Coordinates of C-alpha atoms in Angstrom, one line a residue:
Chain A
X229 CA 113.5 100.8 124.5
X230 CA 113.9 98.8 121.1
X231 CA 115.3 100.9 118.3
X232 CA 115.7 99.4 114.6
X233 CA 117.3 99.9 111.3
X234 CA 115.3 98.8 108.2
X235 CA 118.1 96.1 106.6
X236 CA 117.0 96.0 103.2
X237 CA 120.2 97.5 101.7
X238 CA 122.9 99.9 102.4
X239 CA 124.7 101.3 105.7
X240 CA 123.0 99.2 108.1
X241 CA 125.2 98.3 110.5
X242 CA 126.8 102.1 110.6
X243 CA 123.4 103.1 112.0
X244 CA 123.3 100.3 114.5
X245 CA 126.7 101.5 115.8
X246 CA 125.5 105.1 115.8
X247 CA 122.2 104.3 117.7
X248 CA 124.1 102.3 120.4
X249 CA 126.3 105.2 120.9
X250 CA 123.3 107.6 121.0
X251 CA 121.6 105.4 123.5
X252 CA 124.4 105.4 125.8
X253 CA 125.1 109.3 125.6
X254 CA 121.4 109.8 126.4
X255 CA 121.7 107.2 129.4
X256 CA 118.8 105.4 128.1
X257 CA 118.8 101.4 128.1
X258 CA 117.4 99.8 124.9
X259 CA 118.6 97.4 122.3
X260 CA 119.3 98.0 118.5
X261 CA 117.7 95.3 116.1
X262 CA 117.9 95.0 112.2
X263 CA 114.2 94.9 110.3
X264 CA 113.6 92.8 107.6
X265 CA 110.2 91.5 108.5
X266 CA 107.0 92.7 109.4
X267 CA 107.4 91.4 112.9
X268 CA 110.5 93.3 113.6
X269 CA 108.8 96.4 112.2
X270 CA 106.1 96.3 114.6
X271 CA 108.6 95.6 117.7
X272 CA 110.4 98.7 117.5
X273 CA 109.8 102.4 119.5
X274 CA 111.9 103.9 116.7
X275 CA 113.6 103.1 113.3
X276 CA 116.1 104.4 110.7
X277 CA 115.6 104.0 106.9
X278 CA 119.4 104.2 105.8
X279 CA 120.8 105.2 102.9
X280 CA 121.7 102.9 100.0
X281 CA 120.2 103.2 96.6
X282 CA 116.8 104.3 96.7
X283 CA 115.8 102.5 93.6
X284 CA 116.7 99.1 95.5
X285 CA 115.2 100.0 99.0
X286 CA 112.2 101.3 97.4
X287 CA 111.6 97.9 95.6
X288 CA 112.3 95.8 98.5
X289 CA 110.1 97.9 100.9
X290 CA 107.2 96.9 98.4
X291 CA 107.9 93.3 99.2
X292 CA 105.9 91.7 102.1
X293 CA 104.0 94.7 102.9
X294 CA 106.9 96.6 104.6
X295 CA 106.0 99.7 102.9
X296 CA 102.4 99.7 103.9
X297 CA 103.2 98.8 107.6
X298 CA 106.2 101.3 108.0
X299 CA 103.4 103.9 106.8
X300 CA 101.0 102.9 109.5
X301 CA 103.7 103.0 112.1
X302 CA 104.4 106.6 111.6
X303 CA 101.1 107.4 111.4
X304 CA 100.9 106.1 114.9
X305 CA 103.8 108.5 115.8
X306 CA 106.9 106.2 115.7
X307 CA 110.0 108.5 115.1
X308 CA 111.7 107.8 111.7
X309 CA 114.9 109.2 110.6
X310 CA 115.7 108.8 106.6
X311 CA 119.4 109.4 105.6
X312 CA 120.4 110.0 102.0
X313 CA 118.1 107.6 100.0
X314 CA 115.9 107.0 103.4
X315 CA 115.1 110.8 103.0
X316 CA 114.2 110.4 99.4
X317 CA 111.8 107.7 100.1
X318 CA 110.3 109.9 102.8
X319 CA 109.3 112.5 100.3
X320 CA 105.9 113.5 99.1
X321 CA 107.5 114.4 95.7
X322 CA 110.4 113.1 93.9
X323 CA 112.5 114.5 90.7
X324 CA 112.7 113.3 87.1
X325 CA 114.9 110.5 88.2
X326 CA 112.7 109.6 90.6
X327 CA 109.7 109.1 88.2
X328 CA 111.7 107.9 85.5
X329 CA 112.9 104.9 87.6
X330 CA 109.1 104.6 89.4
X331 CA 110.5 104.3 92.6
X332 CA 107.8 104.4 94.8
X333 CA 108.0 107.1 97.8
X334 CA 106.5 106.6 101.1
X335 CA 105.0 110.1 100.9
X336 CA 105.7 110.4 104.5
X337 CA 107.0 114.1 104.9
X338 CA 105.9 117.0 103.1
X339 CA 109.2 117.7 101.2
X340 CA 110.2 117.5 97.4
X341 CA 113.7 116.2 96.6
X342 CA 116.1 116.1 93.9
X343 CA 117.9 112.9 93.5
X344 CA 121.9 113.1 92.8
X345 CA 121.4 116.9 93.0
X346 CA 125.1 117.5 93.7
X347 CA 126.5 115.3 90.9
X348 CA 128.2 111.7 90.6
X349 CA 130.5 110.2 93.1
X350 CA 133.7 112.5 92.2
X351 CA 131.5 115.5 93.0
X352 CA 130.6 113.8 96.7
X353 CA 131.8 116.0 99.4
X354 CA 132.4 116.8 103.1
X355 CA 131.0 120.1 104.3
X356 CA 130.1 121.2 108.1
X357 CA 126.6 121.8 108.0
X358 CA 124.5 124.4 110.5
X359 CA 121.6 123.0 112.3
X360 CA 119.3 125.1 113.7
X361 CA 119.6 125.6 117.5
X362 CA 122.9 123.7 117.7
X363 CA 125.8 125.3 119.1
X364 CA 128.7 123.9 116.7
X365 CA 128.3 122.6 113.1
X366 CA 127.5 119.0 112.2
X367 CA 130.2 117.2 110.2
X368 CA 128.0 116.7 107.0
X369 CA 129.1 113.9 104.6
X370 CA 127.5 114.1 101.2
X371 CA 127.7 111.2 98.9
X372 CA 126.0 111.3 95.6
X373 CA 123.7 113.3 97.9
X374 CA 120.2 114.6 97.6
X375 CA 118.9 118.0 98.1
X376 CA 115.6 118.9 99.6
X377 CA 114.0 121.4 97.1
X378 CA 111.1 122.4 98.7
X379 CA 109.6 122.1 102.3
X380 CA 105.8 122.8 103.1
X381 CA 102.9 122.1 105.2
X382 CA 104.0 120.5 108.4
X383 CA 107.7 120.1 107.6
X384 CA 110.2 122.5 108.4
X385 CA 113.9 123.2 107.2
X386 CA 116.5 122.4 110.3
X387 CA 119.5 123.1 108.1
X388 CA 120.2 124.8 104.5
X389 CA 122.9 124.5 102.1
X390 CA 123.5 124.9 98.2
X391 CA 120.2 126.7 97.8
X392 CA 118.1 124.1 99.4
X393 CA 117.4 121.8 102.7
X394 CA 119.8 119.2 104.0
X395 CA 117.9 118.4 107.2
X396 CA 114.1 118.6 107.6
X397 CA 111.7 117.8 110.3
X398 CA 108.2 117.1 110.8
X399 CA 107.2 116.4 113.8
X400 CA 108.7 112.7 114.9
X401 CA 110.0 112.5 111.3
X402 CA 113.4 113.5 110.3
X403 CA 115.1 113.3 106.8
X404 CA 119.1 114.3 106.4
X405 CA 120.6 114.6 102.5
X406 CA 123.8 113.9 104.4
X407 CA 125.0 110.7 106.2
X408 CA 125.2 111.3 110.0
X409 CA 126.3 107.2 110.4
X410 CA 129.5 108.2 108.9
X411 CA 130.8 110.9 111.2
X412 CA 131.4 110.0 114.8
X413 CA 129.0 113.0 115.9
X414 CA 125.8 111.2 117.5
X415 CA 123.4 114.2 117.8
X416 CA 121.2 113.0 114.9
X417 CA 120.8 109.9 116.1
X418 CA 120.7 111.2 119.6
X419 CA 117.5 113.6 118.4
X420 CA 115.7 110.5 117.3
X421 CA 115.9 108.3 120.2
X422 CA 114.9 111.3 122.3
X423 CA 111.4 111.5 120.4
X424 CA 110.9 108.0 121.8
Chain B
X57 CA 117.4 123.1 90.2
X58 CA 120.6 125.0 90.0
X59 CA 122.7 124.4 93.1
X60 CA 124.4 127.4 95.0
X61 CA 127.5 126.1 96.2
X62 CA 131.1 126.0 94.9
X63 CA 131.6 122.5 94.4
X64 CA 135.4 123.3 93.2
X65 CA 135.8 124.5 96.6
X66 CA 134.6 121.3 98.7
X67 CA 136.6 118.5 100.0
X68 CA 136.3 115.7 97.5
X69 CA 137.8 112.2 97.2
X70 CA 138.5 111.5 100.8
X71 CA 139.0 108.3 102.3
X72 CA 135.7 108.7 104.2
X73 CA 133.9 109.7 100.9
X74 CA 135.5 106.9 99.1
X75 CA 134.8 104.0 101.9
X76 CA 131.5 105.7 102.4
X77 CA 130.3 105.0 98.9
X78 CA 131.1 101.4 99.3
X79 CA 129.2 101.3 102.4
X80 CA 126.1 102.4 100.4
X81 CA 126.4 99.4 98.2
X82 CA 126.0 96.8 101.1
X83 CA 123.5 94.4 101.0
X84 CA 123.1 94.7 97.2
X85 CA 124.1 93.3 93.7
X86 CA 126.2 94.9 91.4
X87 CA 125.4 93.6 87.8
X88 CA 127.6 93.5 84.7
X89 CA 126.0 95.0 81.6
X90 CA 127.1 95.7 78.2
X91 CA 124.5 98.4 76.8
X92 CA 122.0 100.8 77.8
X93 CA 119.1 98.3 77.6
X94 CA 120.8 95.7 79.8
X95 CA 121.5 98.8 82.2
X96 CA 117.7 99.8 82.6
X97 CA 116.9 96.2 83.3
X98 CA 119.4 96.2 86.0
X99 CA 118.1 99.1 87.6
X100 CA 114.6 98.0 86.9
X101 CA 115.8 94.8 89.0
X102 CA 117.1 96.5 91.9
X103 CA 120.8 96.6 91.3
X104 CA 122.9 98.9 93.3
X105 CA 125.1 99.6 90.5
X106 CA 125.9 98.5 87.2
X107 CA 129.4 97.7 85.8
X108 CA 129.8 98.8 82.5
X109 CA 131.5 96.5 80.0
X110 CA 131.9 95.9 76.4
X111 CA 132.0 91.9 77.2
X112 CA 130.6 90.1 79.8
X113 CA 133.7 87.9 81.3
X114 CA 132.2 84.5 79.9
X115 CA 132.5 86.3 76.4
X116 CA 135.9 87.5 77.3
X117 CA 137.5 84.1 78.2
X118 CA 135.9 82.5 74.8
X119 CA 137.1 85.3 72.7
X120 CA 141.0 85.4 74.1
X121 CA 142.9 88.1 73.2
X122 CA 144.1 91.1 74.9
X123 CA 141.1 92.4 77.0
X124 CA 141.0 96.1 77.7
X125 CA 138.9 99.2 79.2
X126 CA 135.6 99.5 77.3
X127 CA 135.6 102.1 74.6
X128 CA 134.3 105.7 76.1
X129 CA 131.2 105.8 74.3
X130 CA 130.0 102.4 75.8
X131 CA 130.3 103.8 79.0
X132 CA 128.7 107.0 78.3
X133 CA 125.9 105.2 76.9
X134 CA 125.4 103.5 79.9
X135 CA 126.0 106.4 82.3
X136 CA 123.3 108.2 80.6
X137 CA 120.9 105.2 80.6
X138 CA 120.6 104.9 84.6
X139 CA 120.6 107.0 87.5
X140 CA 122.1 104.3 89.7
X141 CA 126.1 104.4 90.1
X142 CA 128.0 103.1 87.4
X143 CA 131.6 101.4 87.6
X144 CA 134.0 100.3 85.1
X145 CA 137.1 98.1 84.7
X146 CA 140.6 99.3 84.1
X147 CA 143.3 97.0 83.4
X148 CA 145.7 96.1 86.7
X149 CA 148.4 98.9 86.9
X150 CA 146.7 100.7 84.0
X151 CA 146.5 104.2 85.8
X152 CA 146.1 106.0 82.4
X153 CA 142.6 103.8 81.9
X154 CA 141.6 104.8 85.3
X155 CA 142.3 108.4 84.7
X156 CA 140.0 108.0 81.8
X157 CA 137.2 106.4 83.4
X158 CA 137.4 109.0 86.2
X159 CA 137.4 111.7 83.6
X160 CA 134.2 109.7 82.2
X161 CA 132.2 110.3 85.6
X162 CA 132.5 106.4 86.6
X163 CA 131.4 106.3 90.2
X164 CA 134.1 103.5 91.1
X165 CA 136.9 101.8 89.2
X166 CA 137.2 98.2 89.1
X167 CA 141.0 97.4 88.8
X168 CA 140.2 93.8 87.4
X169 CA 142.1 90.6 86.5
X170 CA 139.3 89.9 84.2
X171 CA 141.2 92.5 81.7
X172 CA 144.6 91.5 80.6
X173 CA 147.2 93.0 83.3
X174 CA 149.1 96.1 81.9
X175 CA 151.8 96.3 84.8
X176 CA 154.0 93.1 85.7
X177 CA 154.7 94.8 89.1
X178 CA 152.4 97.4 90.4
X179 CA 148.8 98.1 90.9
X180 CA 147.4 101.2 90.4
X181 CA 148.2 103.8 93.2
X182 CA 144.8 104.5 94.0
X183 CA 145.2 106.9 96.9
X184 CA 145.8 109.7 93.8
X185 CA 142.3 109.2 92.5
X186 CA 139.2 111.2 93.4
X187 CA 136.5 108.2 92.8
X188 CA 137.0 104.9 94.9
X189 CA 138.6 101.8 93.5
X190 CA 137.2 98.3 94.1
X191 CA 140.0 95.3 93.6
X192 CA 139.8 91.8 93.7
X193 CA 141.7 89.4 96.4
X194 CA 141.9 85.5 96.8
X195 CA 143.4 86.2 100.5
X196 CA 143.9 88.2 103.0
X197 CA 147.7 89.5 102.3
X198 CA 146.3 90.2 98.8
X199 CA 143.4 92.2 100.4
X200 CA 145.4 94.1 102.6
X201 CA 148.0 95.1 99.8
X202 CA 144.9 96.3 97.7
X203 CA 143.6 98.4 100.8
X204 CA 147.3 99.6 101.5
X205 CA 147.2 101.0 97.9
X206 CA 143.9 102.7 98.7
X207 CA 141.2 100.5 97.6
X208 CA 137.9 101.4 99.1
X209 CA 136.4 98.3 98.6
X210 CA 137.3 94.5 98.2
X211 CA 135.6 91.7 96.2
X212 CA 136.7 88.0 95.9
X213 CA 138.3 87.2 92.7
X214 CA 136.5 84.0 92.3
X215 CA 136.8 82.7 88.8
X216 CA 134.9 85.0 86.6
X217 CA 132.9 84.0 83.4
X218 CA 132.3 80.5 84.8
X219 CA 129.1 80.6 86.4
X220 CA 130.9 78.4 88.9
X221 CA 130.8 79.8 92.4
X222 CA 133.3 77.3 94.1
X223 CA 136.7 79.9 93.9
X224 CA 134.3 82.9 95.3
X225 CA 133.9 80.4 98.4
X226 CA 137.3 79.4 98.3
X227 CA 138.7 83.2 98.5
X228 CA 136.0 84.4 101.1
X229 CA 136.5 81.3 103.0
X230 CA 140.3 82.0 102.8
X231 CA 139.9 85.8 103.8
X232 CA 137.5 85.4 106.7
X233 CA 139.4 82.3 108.0
X234 CA 142.9 84.2 107.8
X235 CA 140.9 87.0 110.0
X236 CA 139.7 84.8 112.9
X237 CA 143.3 83.8 112.9
X238 CA 144.7 86.8 113.6
X239 CA 142.6 87.0 116.9
X240 CA 144.6 84.8 118.9
X241 CA 147.7 86.2 117.7
X242 CA 150.0 88.1 120.3
X243 CA 151.4 91.9 119.1
X244 CA 154.5 90.2 118.3
X245 CA 153.2 87.3 116.4
X246 CA 151.0 89.7 114.3
X247 CA 154.3 91.5 113.3
X248 CA 155.6 88.1 111.7
X249 CA 152.3 87.4 110.3
X250 CA 152.3 90.8 108.6
X251 CA 155.8 89.9 106.9
X252 CA 154.3 86.4 105.8
X253 CA 150.9 88.1 104.3
X254 CA 153.2 90.9 102.6
X255 CA 150.9 93.6 104.1
X256 CA 151.9 96.6 106.3
X257 CA 151.7 95.6 110.4
X258 CA 149.4 98.4 111.0
X259 CA 146.5 97.2 108.7
X260 CA 147.0 93.5 110.4
X261 CA 146.6 95.2 113.8
X262 CA 143.3 97.1 112.6
X263 CA 141.8 94.0 111.1
X264 CA 142.8 91.7 114.2
X265 CA 140.7 94.3 116.3
X266 CA 137.8 94.9 114.0
X267 CA 137.6 91.1 113.0
X268 CA 136.7 92.0 109.6
X269 CA 138.5 94.0 106.5
X270 CA 138.4 98.0 107.2
X271 CA 136.6 98.2 103.6
X272 CA 133.5 96.7 102.4
X273 CA 134.0 93.1 101.1
X274 CA 131.9 91.9 98.4
X275 CA 131.7 88.5 96.5
X276 CA 132.5 88.1 92.7
X277 CA 133.3 85.6 90.2
X278 CA 131.0 82.9 89.4
X279 CA 127.9 83.7 90.9
X280 CA 124.9 82.6 89.0
X281 CA 121.8 81.8 91.4
X282 CA 119.7 83.5 93.9
X283 CA 121.3 80.5 96.4
X284 CA 124.9 81.2 95.0
X285 CA 124.3 85.0 96.4
X286 CA 122.7 83.8 99.6
X287 CA 125.8 81.3 100.1
X288 CA 128.2 83.9 100.0
X289 CA 126.3 86.5 102.3
X290 CA 126.1 83.6 104.6
X291 CA 129.6 83.0 104.6
X292 CA 130.0 86.8 105.5
X293 CA 130.5 89.0 102.4
X294 CA 128.6 92.4 102.4
X295 CA 127.2 92.4 99.0
X296 CA 127.7 90.6 95.6
X297 CA 129.0 91.4 92.1
X298 CA 126.9 89.2 89.3
X299 CA 128.9 89.1 86.0
X300 CA 128.2 87.1 83.1
X301 CA 125.3 85.1 85.5
X302 CA 122.5 87.6 84.5
X303 CA 122.6 88.1 80.8
X304 CA 123.9 84.7 79.7
X305 CA 120.9 83.0 81.5
X306 CA 117.5 82.5 79.9
X307 CA 115.3 85.3 81.5
X308 CA 117.6 88.1 82.7
X309 CA 115.2 90.4 84.2
X310 CA 113.5 87.7 86.5
X311 CA 116.7 86.2 87.2
X312 CA 118.2 89.6 88.5
X313 CA 115.1 90.4 90.6
X314 CA 115.8 87.2 92.0
X315 CA 119.0 87.5 93.1
X316 CA 118.5 90.9 94.5
X317 CA 115.9 89.6 96.7
X318 CA 117.9 86.6 97.7
X319 CA 120.8 89.2 98.8
X320 CA 118.6 90.9 101.0
X321 CA 116.8 88.0 102.5
X322 CA 119.9 85.8 102.8
X323 CA 119.2 84.2 105.8
X324 CA 115.7 83.4 105.3
X325 CA 114.9 80.1 103.4
X326 CA 111.4 80.5 102.5
X327 CA 112.2 83.8 100.8
X328 CA 115.3 82.0 99.1
X329 CA 113.0 79.1 98.1
X330 CA 110.1 81.3 96.4
X331 CA 112.5 83.6 94.7
X332 CA 114.6 80.4 93.2
X333 CA 111.6 79.0 91.8
X334 CA 111.0 79.2 88.4
X335 CA 113.7 81.3 87.0
X336 CA 114.6 79.3 83.7
X337 CA 117.9 78.4 82.8
X338 CA 121.1 79.3 84.5
X339 CA 124.3 80.0 82.5
X340 CA 125.7 76.8 81.6
X341 CA 128.9 77.1 83.4
X342 CA 132.4 75.6 83.4
X343 CA 134.0 72.9 85.6
X344 CA 137.3 74.8 87.2
X345 CA 139.7 71.7 86.6
X346 CA 138.7 72.2 82.7
X347 CA 140.3 75.4 82.9
X348 CA 144.3 75.5 82.0
X349 CA 146.2 77.1 84.9
X350 CA 147.5 79.7 82.6
X351 CA 143.9 80.6 81.6
X352 CA 142.8 81.4 85.2
X353 CA 141.9 84.7 85.7
X354 CA 142.4 84.6 89.5
X355 CA 146.1 84.1 89.2
X356 CA 146.5 87.8 87.8
X357 CA 147.5 90.3 90.1
X358 CA 150.3 90.5 92.6

């Protein structure tokens, strides 16, 4: 199989490393590529939309028809994991910050997000996350993190924190407010790869 | 919505959170801005962060005198104007300015040679802060000393305020060349090399193994065009700072957007040709040889 990280801006190599690890842990053979073109986006069986700045990645996705193609691939059933900024971009609804910056959302998941919900960088934090059905907590790394404030329709909450949702799933789509690629725990990436 | 979480009780300011913040900036452009209007232009163009300043380096260079941390009202104005991270500069070794910047909610502090140094012996001990720091470096030894002090991001010093990319290229080539050079050294030889570099031996071993710095490494100092950004990205930096290059050019909004796109598509000449077209005049720029040695900002720092 071929999995890819959308490499417009943000923590790309960290997700590549985690995907490599997840493939190995699951005993699946496959390659991990970076995605910057339509051709690359058409080649992968699963993808990650990484953390970075949602205002930046959102704008760059609009170039060269990448956003349209990503939506089409997800409608076809391609598994996609969005972390932090990636989770914001996958949401149907954003907050005032998203509206004010006219950040174009992909609107893939029935979730609403609150950007920088916990504050600025000095308020960034580490806290274990209890994920539904997982035996042990996941090491959560929250950097200027968003919070999923509402989940409806086909989306379901997989982990709760701070009066909101920090990990959500809608079929083959995953959105996390935290950064699994910055921890050594591969379970989030394994979940993505196992959906292929 | 209100957060039901006691933020006081959480782990803040860990090395992972500091270096992690820097990692989220990768592949992006940090832009110098001097007011709310410029900050919003930068955000709209796709900047990953803004650097809040009273004067851009080109003006600091022109005006002379002692350059200090910006007035807190200036930083607050810019913090309030944008949703993306805000960075600000303190003088080398001026930990009191750094404390003030952290208090103001700045997301990353640039301990910068663009301002007049405050301590002739020491840089700020960055471990003691919750917010991450970025520091300039001209070579591997300088980069490792800053990382040892707790810097979460390194940037080339280049020669700020010149619009001339040659010094940033010099520094990036020095750092990457020295990293490659470590690969062929035995463990004992690396101990000697660490002494030459005036850097901790553990860090030298780590860099030899990783074949890169253990923190994010950006280019800064003289970047003025999309092609400049692409050049440094192809030389292996993780992202770029553009100082005077944007708001000293004829059409800042258009140039800023072009540099963002060039930084992302740095290895695609088709895209680079397209985004480099019709940007209007770049900043005028200065030949490095015309700057007297004692006025070169890159010489500041130890």
